[in-house]
mmCIF file with all atom_site columns, C-alpha atoms in Angstrom:
data_model
loop_
_atom_site.group_PDB
_atom_site.id
_atom_site.type_symbol
_atom_site.label_atom_id
_atom_site.label_alt_id
_atom_site.label_comp_id
_atom_site.label_asym_id
_atom_site.label_entity_id
_atom_site.label_seq_id
_atom_site.pdbx_PDB_ins_code
_atom_site.Cartn_x
_atom_site.Cartn_y
_atom_site.Cartn_z
_atom_site.occupancy
_atom_site.B_iso_or_equiv
_atom_site.pdbx_formal_charge
_atom_site.auth_seq_id
_atom_site.auth_comp_id
_atom_site.auth_asym_id
_atom_site.auth_atom_id
_atom_site.pdbx_PDB_model_num
ATOM 1  C CA . UNK T 1 1  ? -0.019  0.035  0.009  1.00 49.00 ? 87  UNK T CA 1
ATOM 2  C CA . UNK T 1 2  ? 1.439   3.335  -1.016 1.00 48.00 ? 88  UNK T CA 1
ATOM 3  C CA . UNK T 1 3  ? 0.856   6.573  0.709  1.00 48.00 ? 89  UNK T CA 1
ATOM 4  C CA . UNK T 1 4  ? 1.031   9.493  -1.764 1.00 53.00 ? 90  UNK T CA 1
ATOM 5  C CA . UNK T 1 5  ? -0.604  12.204 0.165  1.00 54.00 ? 91  UNK T CA 1
ATOM 6  C CA . UNK T 1 6  ? -1.498  12.723 3.736  1.00 60.00 ? 92  UNK T CA 1
ATOM 7  C CA . UNK T 1 7  ? -1.650  10.419 6.701  1.00 68.00 ? 93  UNK T CA 1
ATOM 8  C CA . UNK T 1 8  ? -1.877  6.763  5.718  1.00 71.00 ? 94  UNK T CA 1
ATOM 9  C CA . UNK T 1 9  ? -4.470  6.042  8.551  1.00 72.00 ? 95  UNK T CA 1
ATOM 10 C CA . UNK T 1 10 ? -6.625  8.909  7.391  1.00 75.00 ? 96  UNK T CA 1
ATOM 11 C CA . UNK T 1 11 ? -6.441  7.492  3.798  1.00 75.00 ? 97  UNK T CA 1
ATOM 12 C CA . UNK T 1 12 ? -7.394  3.968  4.969  1.00 73.00 ? 98  UNK T CA 1
ATOM 13 C CA . UNK T 1 13 ? -10.246 5.329  7.013  1.00 74.00 ? 99  UNK T CA 1
ATOM 14 C CA . UNK T 1 14 ? -11.636 7.230  3.953  1.00 74.00 ? 100 UNK T CA 1
ATOM 15 C CA . UNK T 1 15 ? -11.516 4.119  1.874  1.00 76.00 ? 101 UNK T CA 1
ATOM 16 C CA . UNK T 1 16 ? -13.094 2.110  4.624  1.00 73.00 ? 102 UNK T CA 1
ATOM 17 C CA . UNK T 1 17 ? -15.814 4.618  4.899  1.00 73.00 ? 103 UNK T CA 1
ATOM 18 C CA . UNK T 1 18 ? -16.197 4.643  1.140  1.00 75.00 ? 104 UNK T CA 1
ATOM 19 C CA . UNK T 1 19 ? -16.498 0.906  0.983  1.00 74.00 ? 105 UNK T CA 1
ATOM 20 C CA . UNK T 1 20 ? -18.586 0.503  4.044  1.00 70.00 ? 106 UNK T CA 1
ATOM 21 C CA . UNK T 1 21 ? -20.657 3.729  3.718  1.00 68.00 ? 107 UNK T CA 1
ATOM 22 C CA . UNK T 1 22 ? -23.887 2.002  4.941  1.00 65.00 ? 108 UNK T CA 1
ATOM 23 C CA . UNK T 1 23 ? -22.210 -0.676 7.123  1.00 71.00 ? 109 UNK T CA 1
ATOM 24 C CA . UNK T 1 24 ? -24.228 -1.021 10.265 1.00 74.00 ? 110 UNK T CA 1
ATOM 25 C CA . UNK T 1 25 ? -22.256 -3.862 11.993 1.00 77.00 ? 111 UNK T CA 1
ATOM 26 C CA . UNK T 1 26 ? -20.504 -3.741 15.271 1.00 83.00 ? 112 UNK T CA 1
ATOM 27 C CA . UNK T 1 27 ? -17.004 -2.069 15.702 1.00 82.00 ? 113 UNK T CA 1
ATOM 28 C CA . UNK T 1 28 ? -15.323 -5.508 16.050 1.00 87.00 ? 114 UNK T CA 1
ATOM 29 C CA . UNK T 1 29 ? -16.651 -6.552 12.709 1.00 83.00 ? 115 UNK T CA 1
ATOM 30 C CA . UNK T 1 30 ? -15.674 -3.215 11.103 1.00 79.00 ? 116 UNK T CA 1
ATOM 31 C CA . UNK T 1 31 ? -12.122 -3.778 12.504 1.00 83.00 ? 117 UNK T CA 1
ATOM 32 C CA . UNK T 1 32 ? -11.936 -7.234 11.029 1.00 86.00 ? 118 UNK T CA 1
ATOM 33 C CA . UNK T 1 33 ? -12.914 -5.746 7.611  1.00 82.00 ? 119 UNK T CA 1
ATOM 34 C CA . UNK T 1 34 ? -10.251 -3.009 7.985  1.00 81.00 ? 120 UNK T CA 1
ATOM 35 C CA . UNK T 1 35 ? -7.644  -5.814 8.550  1.00 86.00 ? 121 UNK T CA 1
ATOM 36 C CA . UNK T 1 36 ? -8.905  -7.530 5.491  1.00 87.00 ? 122 UNK T CA 1
ATOM 37 C CA . UNK T 1 37 ? -8.739  -4.426 3.415  1.00 83.00 ? 123 UNK T CA 1
ATOM 38 C CA . UNK T 1 38 ? -5.181  -3.721 4.672  1.00 84.00 ? 124 UNK T CA 1
ATOM 39 C CA . UNK T 1 39 ? -4.160  -7.355 3.654  1.00 89.00 ? 125 UNK T CA 1
ATOM 40 C CA . UNK T 1 40 ? -5.539  -6.916 0.191  1.00 89.00 ? 126 UNK T CA 1
ATOM 41 C CA . UNK T 1 41 ? -3.892  -3.452 -0.152 1.00 86.00 ? 127 UNK T CA 1
ATOM 42 C CA . UNK T 1 42 ? -0.577  -4.847 0.646  1.00 90.00 ? 128 UNK T CA 1
ATOM 43 C CA . UNK T 1 43 ? -0.977  -7.510 -2.014 1.00 94.00 ? 129 UNK T CA 1
ATOM 44 C CA . UNK T 1 44 ? -2.585  -5.319 -4.654 1.00 92.00 ? 130 UNK T CA 1
ATOM 45 C CA . UNK T 1 45 ? -0.960  -1.843 -4.454 1.00 90.00 ? 131 UNK T CA 1
ATOM 46 C CA . UNK T 1 46 ? -1.956  -0.690 -7.871 1.00 92.00 ? 132 UNK T CA 1
ATOM 47 C CA . UNK T 1 47 ? -5.505  -1.633 -7.362 1.00 90.00 ? 133 UNK T CA 1
ATOM 48 C CA . UNK T 1 48 ? -5.469  0.058  -3.986 1.00 87.00 ? 134 UNK T CA 1
ATOM 49 C CA . UNK T 1 49 ? -4.159  3.248  -5.508 1.00 88.00 ? 135 UNK T CA 1
ATOM 50 C CA . UNK T 1 50 ? -7.112  3.103  -8.027 1.00 88.00 ? 136 UNK T CA 1
ATOM 51 C CA . UNK T 1 51 ? -9.625  2.477  -5.193 1.00 84.00 ? 137 UNK T CA 1
ATOM 52 C CA . UNK T 1 52 ? -8.250  5.155  -3.097 1.00 83.00 ? 138 UNK T CA 1
ATOM 53 C CA . UNK T 1 53 ? -8.435  7.691  -6.010 1.00 86.00 ? 139 UNK T CA 1
ATOM 54 C CA . UNK T 1 54 ? -12.169 6.628  -6.828 1.00 84.00 ? 140 UNK T CA 1
ATOM 55 C CA . UNK T 1 55 ? -12.833 7.052  -3.164 1.00 81.00 ? 141 UNK T CA 1
ATOM 56 C CA . UNK T 1 56 ? -11.292 10.539 -3.036 1.00 81.00 ? 142 UNK T CA 1
ATOM 57 C CA . UNK T 1 57 ? -13.267 11.624 -6.195 1.00 83.00 ? 143 UNK T CA 1
ATOM 58 C CA . UNK T 1 58 ? -16.475 10.487 -4.794 1.00 77.00 ? 144 UNK T CA 1
ATOM 59 C CA . UNK T 1 59 ? -15.720 12.286 -1.415 1.00 72.00 ? 145 UNK T CA 1
ATOM 60 C CA . UNK T 1 60 ? -14.960 15.554 -3.269 1.00 79.00 ? 146 UNK T CA 1
ATOM 61 C CA . UNK T 1 61 ? -18.092 15.111 -5.490 1.00 79.00 ? 147 UNK T CA 1
ATOM 62 C CA . UNK T 1 62 ? -20.234 14.723 -2.401 1.00 73.00 ? 148 UNK T CA 1
ATOM 63 C CA . UNK T 1 63 ? -18.737 17.700 -0.451 1.00 71.00 ? 149 UNK T CA 1
#
């Protein structure tokens, strides 16, 4: 997972929020999902960058 701009934890939280925008599960389940996303991001850095960019665009469009 590459960090191009800003705090990596903030970037991860933004992507998690984007992916789980309507997630209503408990915090422990969300934490497990965060770990799965992190593992996937480590294995697929190019796809992670694309997902992060799409989420940033979505966030900017909604702002």
